[in-house]
Amino acid sequence: MADKKVLGFIGIGVMGASMAGHLLDAGNELHVYNRTKSKADKLVEKGAIWENSPKDIAQKCDVIFSIVGFPKDVEETYLGPDGVVENAKPGAILVDMTTSSPKLAKRIWEAGKARGLGVLDAPVTGGDKGAREAILTILVGGDEADFKAVLPYFEKMGRTIRRMGEAGAGQNAKLANQIAITGTMTGMCEAMAFAKSCGLDLDNLLGAIGGGAASSWSLTNYSPRILKGDFKPGFFIKHFIKDMKLAEEAAKELDMDLPALALTLDLYRKLAEQGMENEGTQALYRYYEK
């Protein structure tokens, strides 16, 4: 880009830490904020500039990225009295990469436009591995000019980057992605549980079926973790439940019945009730163990 932009990043978690790191490694001036300050320590040691609030980020940065937990966190970050929209510099572009509500994305866009700001909803898919390796898929909603302005930064974080339409379209595309994943996660976990009950060697089975029609991202990336007993979160169960609830709400507004989504949501809710909400989504396998 012709002039050097000052970047801000809000949300230094499992995904955000790697994503912000790629922007910093590319030589950008990067200001960061996270509710738990210690999670940003490594970035600050590498040269990122710590800020004490989203308001401080907004007042200093030209392009502001965020990836936080839940829609209520997005709303507070952007639309609260000390939030980004109210305090952003004229002409700034705001980019929320949280999986959130399409309706909320449109509200933020409208509020931003009223103040002369660019606003994009740009949720990602690819999990912690995709974030670390900068190979995320980034699904973007918002004005084309804003998308083109931010594209060089997206390219530091992801590999497949698509503008899906106007404000809210990125969120709708991500919800469609999550609906697809519900089927692959349940299918993968049920297949592994069934095979184990039959006495099959799971490593041998996965080597046999992993390259055929049964192959999926879930099978390739999560089944090896399951075999190692590794249920640490690349993507939290609590966040997947949030995504599925958002998809269910959106489907109801369209008068659609999505029974596979409803079943998977029920299974994950049962895991959360058993205290597993902070484990990775591959912990669905543990439902079948019991």
Coordinates of N, CA, C and O in Angstrom, one line a residue, residues 7-12 24 29-54 56-57 60-61:
L7 N -1.7 -0.6 12.4 CA -2.6 -1.7 12.6 C -2.9 -1.9 14.1 O -2.1 -1.7 15.0
G8 N -4.2 -2.3 14.4 CA -4.6 -2.7 15.7 C -5.1 -4.1 15.7 O -5.7 -4.5 14.7
F9 N -4.9 -4.8 16.8 CA -5.5 -6.2 16.9 C -6.1 -6.4 18.3 O -5.3 -6.2 19.3
I10 N -7.3 -6.7 18.4 CA -8.0 -6.9 19.6 C -8.4 -8.4 19.7 O -9.1 -8.9 18.9
G11 N -7.9 -9.1 20.8 CA -8.2 -10.5 21.0 C -7.0 -11.4 20.7 O -6.9 -11.9 19.5
I12 N -6.2 -11.6 21.7 CA -5.0 -12.4 21.5 C -5.2 -13.8 22.1 O -4.6 -14.1 23.2
L24 N 2.6 -8.7 12.5 CA 3.8 -8.1 13.1 C 5.1 -8.5 12.3 O 5.9 -7.7 12.0
E29 N 3.5 -1.8 12.0 CA 3.4 -1.3 13.4 C 2.1 -1.9 13.9 O 1.0 -1.6 13.3
L30 N 2.1 -2.6 15.0 CA 0.9 -3.3 15.5 C 0.7 -3.0 16.9 O 1.6 -3.1 17.8
H31 N -0.5 -2.5 17.2 CA -1.0 -2.2 18.6 C -1.9 -3.3 19.0 O -2.8 -3.7 18.2
V32 N -1.8 -3.8 20.2 CA -2.6 -5.0 20.6 C -3.3 -4.7 21.9 O -2.8 -4.0 22.8
Y33 N -4.5 -5.4 22.1 CA -5.2 -5.4 23.3 C -5.9 -6.7 23.5 O -6.4 -7.3 22.6
N34 N -5.9 -7.2 24.8 CA -6.6 -8.4 25.1 C -7.0 -8.2 26.6 O -6.3 -7.6 27.4
R35 N -8.1 -8.8 26.9 CA -8.6 -8.7 28.3 C -7.6 -9.3 29.3 O -7.5 -8.7 30.4
T36 N -7.0 -10.4 29.0 CA -5.9 -10.9 29.8 C -4.6 -10.5 29.2 O -4.2 -11.0 28.2
K37 N -4.0 -9.5 29.8 CA -2.8 -8.9 29.2 C -1.7 -9.9 29.0 O -0.9 -9.7 28.0
S38 N -1.5 -10.8 29.9 CA -0.3 -11.7 29.8 C -0.3 -12.5 28.4 O 0.7 -12.9 28.0
K39 N -1.5 -12.7 27.8 CA -1.6 -13.5 26.6 C -0.9 -12.7 25.4 O -0.6 -13.3 24.4
A40 N -0.7 -11.4 25.6 CA -0.1 -10.6 24.6 C 1.4 -10.4 24.8 O 2.1 -9.8 24.0
D41 N 1.9 -11.0 25.9 CA 3.3 -10.7 26.3 C 4.3 -11.1 25.2 O 5.3 -10.3 24.9
K42 N 4.1 -12.2 24.5 CA 5.1 -12.7 23.5 C 5.1 -11.7 22.3 O 6.1 -11.4 21.7
L43 N 3.9 -11.2 22.0 CA 3.8 -10.2 20.9 C 4.5 -8.9 21.2 O 5.2 -8.3 20.4
V44 N 4.3 -8.5 22.5 CA 4.9 -7.3 22.9 C 6.5 -7.4 22.9 O 7.2 -6.5 22.5
E45 N 6.9 -8.6 23.4 CA 8.4 -8.9 23.3 C 8.9 -8.8 21.9 O 10.1 -8.4 21.7
K46 N 8.1 -9.1 20.9 CA 8.6 -9.1 19.5 C 8.4 -7.7 18.9 O 8.8 -7.5 17.7
G47 N 7.8 -6.8 19.6 CA 7.7 -5.4 19.1 C 6.3 -4.8 19.0 O 6.2 -3.7 18.6
A48 N 5.3 -5.6 19.3 CA 3.9 -5.0 19.3 C 3.8 -4.0 20.5 O 4.5 -4.1 21.5
I49 N 2.9 -3.1 20.3 CA 2.7 -2.0 21.3 C 1.4 -2.3 22.1 O 0.3 -2.4 21.5
W50 N 1.5 -2.5 23.4 CA 0.3 -2.8 24.2 C -0.5 -1.5 24.4 O 0.0 -0.4 24.6
E51 N -1.9 -1.7 24.3 CA -2.8 -0.7 24.6 C -3.8 -1.2 25.7 O -4.0 -2.4 25.8
N52 N -4.3 -0.3 26.5 CA -5.1 -0.7 27.6 C -6.6 -0.9 27.4 O -7.3 -1.3 28.3
S53 N -7.0 -0.6 26.2 CA -8.5 -0.7 25.9 C -8.7 -0.7 24.4 O -7.9 -0.2 23.6
P54 N -9.9 -1.2 23.9 CA -10.3 -1.0 22.5 C -10.3 0.5 22.2 O -10.0 0.8 21.0
D56 N -8.4 2.9 23.2 CA -7.0 3.3 22.9 C -6.6 2.8 21.5 O -5.9 3.5 20.8
I57 N -6.9 1.5 21.2 CA -6.6 1.0 19.9 C -7.3 1.8 18.8 O -6.6 2.2 17.8
K60 N -5.7 5.2 17.8 CA -4.3 5.3 17.3 C -4.2 4.5 15.9 O -3.1 4.7 15.3
C61 N -5.1 3.7 15.5 CA -4.9 2.8 14.4 C -5.7 3.1 13.2 O -6.9 3.5 13.3

